[in-house]
């Protein structure tokens, strides 16, 4: 009997454990050194993955940020929305069938990388669905409508939800359809009048050329020609199987995170795809035994961040327009003025973490909401994706605090819970129960990376070991700065 993994290259899956922006891009970049192919299996240009290379520790021992003001001479930063992060290291990037692809973003991103001297090899699954301008418009229209009832999600506005809706509704248009002029025209003629009617008659919005069949046909036909000319389209499952059978090592690059998963996240404040590890099989055409045979690494921050609305039980302070029911101003404005010392202290802490961790959206620039680490959330994520290892990022960001809090369980209506309830309303009602751990000092993180895990401040080690034990998953890596060199690797999943 053929067992997955007996032959062929190894497969490693990188999954967001929390609410996105855990630093997946950096971890993918780190491990794509050993990989041959890096595969996105879900999502689209709602993702914003950062890769920093060449940065060094600054003279004061802090971490060099990727910003051009402080480290332009030493560091190069790439922000990728659609192109898999592995192309930075010259690996083949695949957008699997589970992705939704905006061809405009795809070609613009490839072009920007070319201008920076790279030659990205990107393949796109013919089964992946295409994001059209009407999807983006409908995304905005529905968000504005929902906002009237405080029900908006704070989407990235990239048309992700409407495109996945059309996929499930069997009226979507796939990458393969762009290659055939007759099919493309037929599909547009069927779907566009429906979208126009939806916008105009249901939502009462006037439509423009985003809903014009002639314009869409011309533009998307040209994208089809470009994809064909550059030989970029593939049958992803067949392509990956052939390569893997020949020994290629495959790295799956999850986007978003577990609590944004349409099934396992806090619905409806989620994205419309499956970032959890099961998505890697469905979204690539490699079977679950192949994915499950390899390592599954859950990437997490040492605290929490969230962009968009929806509950966040361990949130510190709030961000106007995103934190439900939050009417406050920024921490500076609140200051001590409201007379609630606890609130003001939380606001200050939130601002400190936000600034120290650079917690502003990669795609939208929105300030991210921040909170203490939530272990019930991580237990839920570890179970949903069968994590074999944890990559814990931003350990440097929390440095300098006397104490740090970790939510170890929830209390809800007199009951104790160790994991996330299945309904969002109950999750929102959960009262986090914290354990206080000692903080650690800022240090020369460059030196820590050079010397390895034992050089990490003892209290930081106690923190990550506590997390690992509570979640029941060993630590694979620890991030102490944004640069690819600022990761301490304890267990390299490709090194077996
Ligand atoms: P992704 O969407 O999961 O790939 O994460 P983002 O790129 O959106 O956000 C992560 C941010 O944190 C980026 O600016 C990274 O460069 C940065 N980052 C990642 N790991 C670390 C870390 O260990 N320490 C610090 N200070 N920054 C990190
Ligand atoms: P990466 O891959 C953080 C959030 C949006 C919104 C919700 C739905 O960089 O971790 P969508 O546009 O997908 O319909 O928005 O999901 N969201 C993300 N938050 N990181 C991301 O990606 C995200 N992609 C979507 O803010 O709350
Ligand atoms: Mg991101």
Coordinates of C-alpha atoms in Angstrom, one line a residue, residues 69-358:
X69 CA 14.1 55.8 7.9
X70 CA 15.8 53.6 10.4
X71 CA 17.3 50.8 8.4
X72 CA 17.2 51.6 4.7
X73 CA 20.9 50.9 4.4
X74 CA 20.6 47.4 5.9
X75 CA 17.2 46.0 5.4
X76 CA 14.9 45.2 2.5
X77 CA 11.2 44.8 3.1
X78 CA 8.7 43.1 0.9
X79 CA 5.0 43.3 1.4
X80 CA 3.1 40.6 -0.5
X81 CA -0.6 40.2 -0.9
X82 CA -0.9 37.5 -3.4
X83 CA 2.4 36.3 -4.7
X84 CA 3.6 33.5 -2.3
X85 CA 6.4 34.8 -0.1
X86 CA 8.9 32.0 -1.3
X87 CA 9.4 33.9 -4.6
X88 CA 11.7 36.3 -2.7
X89 CA 14.2 33.4 -2.4
X90 CA 13.6 32.4 -6.0
X91 CA 11.3 29.5 -5.3
X92 CA 8.3 28.7 -7.5
X93 CA 5.1 30.3 -6.1
X94 CA 1.7 28.6 -6.6
X95 CA -1.7 30.1 -6.1
X96 CA -3.8 27.0 -5.5
X97 CA -7.4 26.4 -6.5
X98 CA -8.6 27.5 -3.1
X99 CA -7.4 31.1 -3.8
X100 CA -9.4 33.9 -5.2
X101 CA -7.2 35.9 -7.6
X102 CA -7.3 39.5 -8.6
X103 CA -5.2 39.5 -11.8
X104 CA -4.6 43.2 -11.6
X105 CA -2.9 42.7 -8.2
X106 CA -1.1 39.7 -9.4
X107 CA 0.5 41.3 -12.3
X108 CA 1.2 44.6 -10.4
X109 CA 2.9 42.6 -7.6
X110 CA 5.0 40.6 -10.1
X111 CA 6.0 43.8 -11.8
X112 CA 7.0 45.5 -8.6
X113 CA 9.2 42.5 -7.7
X114 CA 10.8 42.6 -11.2
X115 CA 11.6 46.3 -10.6
X116 CA 13.4 45.2 -7.5
X117 CA 15.5 42.8 -9.4
X118 CA 13.6 39.5 -8.8
X119 CA 12.3 37.2 -11.5
X120 CA 9.2 35.6 -9.8
X121 CA 8.0 32.3 -11.1
X122 CA 4.3 32.3 -10.2
X123 CA 1.8 29.6 -11.3
X124 CA -1.9 30.0 -10.9
X125 CA -4.4 27.1 -10.6
X126 CA -6.9 27.0 -13.5
X127 CA -9.5 26.1 -10.8
X128 CA -8.9 29.3 -8.8
X129 CA -11.7 31.9 -8.9
X130 CA -11.2 35.3 -10.4
X131 CA -12.1 38.5 -8.4
X132 CA -13.8 41.0 -10.7
X133 CA -14.4 44.7 -10.1
X134 CA -18.0 44.0 -9.3
X135 CA -17.0 41.8 -6.5
X136 CA -14.9 44.6 -4.9
X137 CA -17.8 47.0 -5.3
X138 CA -20.3 44.6 -3.8
X139 CA -17.9 44.0 -0.9
X140 CA -18.1 47.8 -0.1
X141 CA -21.8 48.1 -0.7
X142 CA -22.6 45.3 1.6
X143 CA -20.2 46.5 4.3
X144 CA -21.9 50.0 4.2
X145 CA -25.3 48.4 4.4
X146 CA -24.3 46.2 7.3
X147 CA -22.7 49.2 9.1
X148 CA -26.2 50.7 9.5
X149 CA -27.0 47.9 11.9
X150 CA -23.5 47.7 13.4
X151 CA -23.0 44.4 11.6
X152 CA -20.1 45.3 9.4
X153 CA -17.0 43.1 9.5
X154 CA -14.4 45.6 8.5
X155 CA -13.4 43.6 5.4
X156 CA -10.3 44.6 3.4
X157 CA -12.7 45.6 0.6
X158 CA -10.9 43.4 -1.9
X159 CA -14.0 41.5 -3.0
X160 CA -13.0 38.3 -1.2
X161 CA -16.5 37.4 0.2
X162 CA -18.5 38.1 -2.9
X163 CA -16.1 36.0 -5.0
X164 CA -16.3 33.0 -2.7
X165 CA -20.1 33.5 -2.7
X166 CA -20.1 33.2 -6.4
X167 CA -17.9 30.1 -6.2
X168 CA -20.3 28.4 -3.8
X169 CA -23.3 29.7 -6.0
X170 CA -21.7 28.0 -9.0
X171 CA -21.7 31.3 -11.0
X172 CA -18.1 32.1 -10.4
X173 CA -15.5 32.6 -13.2
X174 CA -12.3 30.7 -12.9
X175 CA -8.8 31.4 -14.1
X176 CA -9.2 28.7 -16.7
X177 CA -12.2 30.5 -18.0
X178 CA -10.1 33.6 -18.8
X179 CA -8.2 31.4 -21.3
X180 CA -11.2 30.7 -23.5
X181 CA -12.9 33.8 -25.0
X182 CA -16.3 32.1 -25.6
X183 CA -16.5 30.7 -22.1
X184 CA -15.5 34.0 -20.6
X185 CA -18.1 35.9 -22.6
X186 CA -20.9 33.4 -21.8
X187 CA -20.1 33.5 -18.1
X188 CA -20.0 37.3 -17.9
X189 CA -23.3 37.5 -19.8
X190 CA -24.9 35.2 -17.3
X191 CA -23.5 36.7 -14.1
X192 CA -23.1 40.4 -14.6
X193 CA -26.8 41.3 -15.1
X194 CA -27.5 39.5 -11.8
X195 CA -24.8 41.5 -10.0
X196 CA -26.0 44.8 -11.5
X197 CA -29.6 44.0 -10.4
X198 CA -28.3 43.1 -6.9
X199 CA -26.5 46.4 -6.6
X200 CA -29.2 48.5 -8.1
X201 CA -32.5 46.9 -7.0
X202 CA -31.5 45.3 -3.7
X203 CA -29.0 47.8 -2.4
X204 CA -30.2 50.8 -4.4
X205 CA -26.8 51.8 -5.6
X206 CA -26.0 53.1 -9.1
X207 CA -23.5 51.0 -11.0
X208 CA -20.7 52.0 -13.4
X209 CA -18.3 50.3 -15.6
X210 CA -17.4 47.6 -12.9
X211 CA -20.7 46.1 -14.1
X212 CA -20.1 46.6 -17.9
X213 CA -19.8 43.3 -19.7
X214 CA -17.9 44.8 -22.7
X215 CA -15.3 46.5 -20.5
X216 CA -14.9 43.4 -18.3
X217 CA -14.6 41.1 -21.2
X218 CA -11.9 43.1 -22.9
X219 CA -9.9 43.6 -19.8
X220 CA -10.1 40.1 -18.4
X221 CA -9.5 38.5 -21.8
X222 CA -6.2 40.4 -21.9
X223 CA -5.3 39.0 -18.5
X224 CA -6.1 35.6 -19.9
X225 CA -3.8 36.2 -22.8
X226 CA -1.0 37.3 -20.4
X227 CA -1.5 34.2 -18.2
X228 CA -1.3 32.0 -21.3
X229 CA 1.7 33.8 -22.9
X230 CA 3.7 33.4 -19.7
X231 CA 2.5 29.8 -19.3
X232 CA 1.4 30.6 -15.8
X233 CA -1.7 28.4 -15.5
X234 CA -1.6 24.9 -14.1
X235 CA -3.8 22.1 -12.8
X236 CA -2.4 22.7 -9.2
X237 CA -3.0 19.2 -7.8
X238 CA -1.4 17.5 -10.8
X239 CA 1.5 20.0 -10.9
X240 CA 2.3 19.6 -7.2
X241 CA 2.0 15.8 -7.3
X242 CA 4.4 15.5 -10.2
X243 CA 6.9 17.9 -8.6
X244 CA 6.6 16.2 -5.2
X245 CA 7.0 12.7 -6.7
X246 CA 10.2 14.0 -8.2
X247 CA 11.4 15.1 -4.8
X248 CA 10.3 18.7 -4.5
X249 CA 9.8 20.0 -1.0
X250 CA 6.5 21.9 -0.6
X251 CA 5.7 24.7 1.8
X252 CA 2.1 25.8 2.2
X253 CA 1.6 29.4 3.1
X254 CA -1.6 30.0 5.0
X255 CA -3.1 33.4 4.9
X256 CA -5.4 35.0 7.6
X257 CA -5.8 32.9 10.7
X258 CA -7.8 30.3 12.6
X259 CA -10.3 32.8 14.2
X260 CA -10.9 34.2 10.7
X261 CA -11.7 30.8 9.2
X262 CA -15.2 30.7 7.8
X263 CA -15.9 27.4 9.6
X264 CA -13.7 27.5 12.7
X265 CA -13.5 31.3 13.2
X266 CA -15.9 33.6 15.0
X267 CA -18.5 33.8 12.3
X268 CA -19.7 36.1 10.8
X269 CA -16.6 38.3 11.6
X270 CA -14.5 36.1 9.4
X271 CA -13.0 35.8 6.0
X272 CA -14.7 33.5 3.5
X273 CA -12.1 30.7 3.2
X274 CA -10.4 28.1 5.3
X275 CA -7.0 29.2 6.6
X276 CA -6.9 26.1 8.9
X277 CA -4.7 23.2 7.7
X278 CA -7.5 21.2 6.1
X279 CA -7.7 24.1 3.6
X280 CA -4.3 23.2 2.4
X281 CA -5.5 19.9 1.0
X282 CA -8.8 21.2 -0.5
X283 CA -7.1 24.4 -1.8
X284 CA -4.2 22.7 -3.5
X285 CA -5.4 19.3 -4.8
X286 CA -2.8 17.4 -2.7
X287 CA -4.7 15.0 -0.5
X288 CA -5.2 15.3 3.3
X289 CA -2.8 12.4 4.0
X290 CA 0.0 14.2 2.2
X291 CA -0.6 17.4 4.1
X292 CA -1.1 15.5 7.4
X293 CA 2.1 13.5 6.8
X294 CA 4.1 16.7 7.1
X295 CA 4.6 19.3 9.8
X296 CA 1.9 21.8 10.5
X297 CA 3.3 24.9 12.2
X298 CA 0.9 27.3 13.9
X299 CA 2.3 30.8 13.8
X300 CA 1.3 33.0 16.7
X301 CA 2.2 36.3 18.3
X302 CA 3.2 36.5 21.9
X303 CA 0.1 38.7 22.3
X304 CA -3.0 39.3 20.1
X305 CA -3.9 41.6 17.3
X306 CA -7.0 42.0 15.2
X307 CA -8.0 44.2 12.3
X308 CA -11.7 44.6 11.8
X309 CA -14.7 44.2 14.0
X310 CA -15.9 41.2 16.1
X311 CA -15.2 40.3 19.7
X312 CA -11.8 40.0 21.3
X313 CA -12.2 39.0 24.9
X314 CA -8.6 39.9 26.0
X315 CA -8.6 43.2 24.1
X316 CA -6.7 46.1 25.7
X317 CA -8.3 49.5 25.2
X318 CA -9.9 49.8 21.8
X319 CA -9.8 51.2 18.3
X320 CA -12.7 53.4 17.2
X321 CA -14.7 51.9 14.3
X322 CA -13.4 48.4 15.0
X323 CA -13.8 47.5 18.6
X324 CA -17.5 46.8 19.1
X325 CA -19.3 49.4 21.2
X326 CA -16.1 51.4 21.7
X327 CA -16.5 55.1 21.4
X328 CA -13.2 56.2 23.0
X329 CA -10.5 58.2 21.4
X330 CA -6.9 57.1 21.2
X331 CA -4.9 56.5 24.3
X332 CA -3.3 59.9 24.2
X333 CA -6.7 61.6 24.0
X334 CA -8.1 59.4 26.8
X335 CA -5.1 59.8 29.1
X336 CA -6.1 60.0 32.7
X337 CA -8.9 62.4 31.8
X338 CA -11.7 60.0 32.0
X339 CA -10.9 59.3 35.6
X340 CA -10.8 55.5 35.0
X341 CA -7.3 54.6 35.8
X342 CA -7.7 51.0 34.7
X343 CA -9.0 51.9 31.3
X344 CA -6.4 54.6 30.8
X345 CA -3.7 52.1 31.8
X346 CA -5.0 49.6 29.3
X347 CA -5.1 52.2 26.6
X348 CA -1.5 53.1 27.3
X349 CA -0.5 49.5 27.2
X350 CA -2.4 49.0 23.9
X351 CA -0.7 52.0 22.4
X352 CA 2.7 50.8 23.6
X353 CA 2.3 47.3 22.1
X354 CA 0.8 48.7 18.9
X355 CA 3.8 51.1 18.4
X356 CA 6.4 48.6 19.6
X357 CA 5.0 45.8 17.3
X358 CA 4.2 48.1 14.3

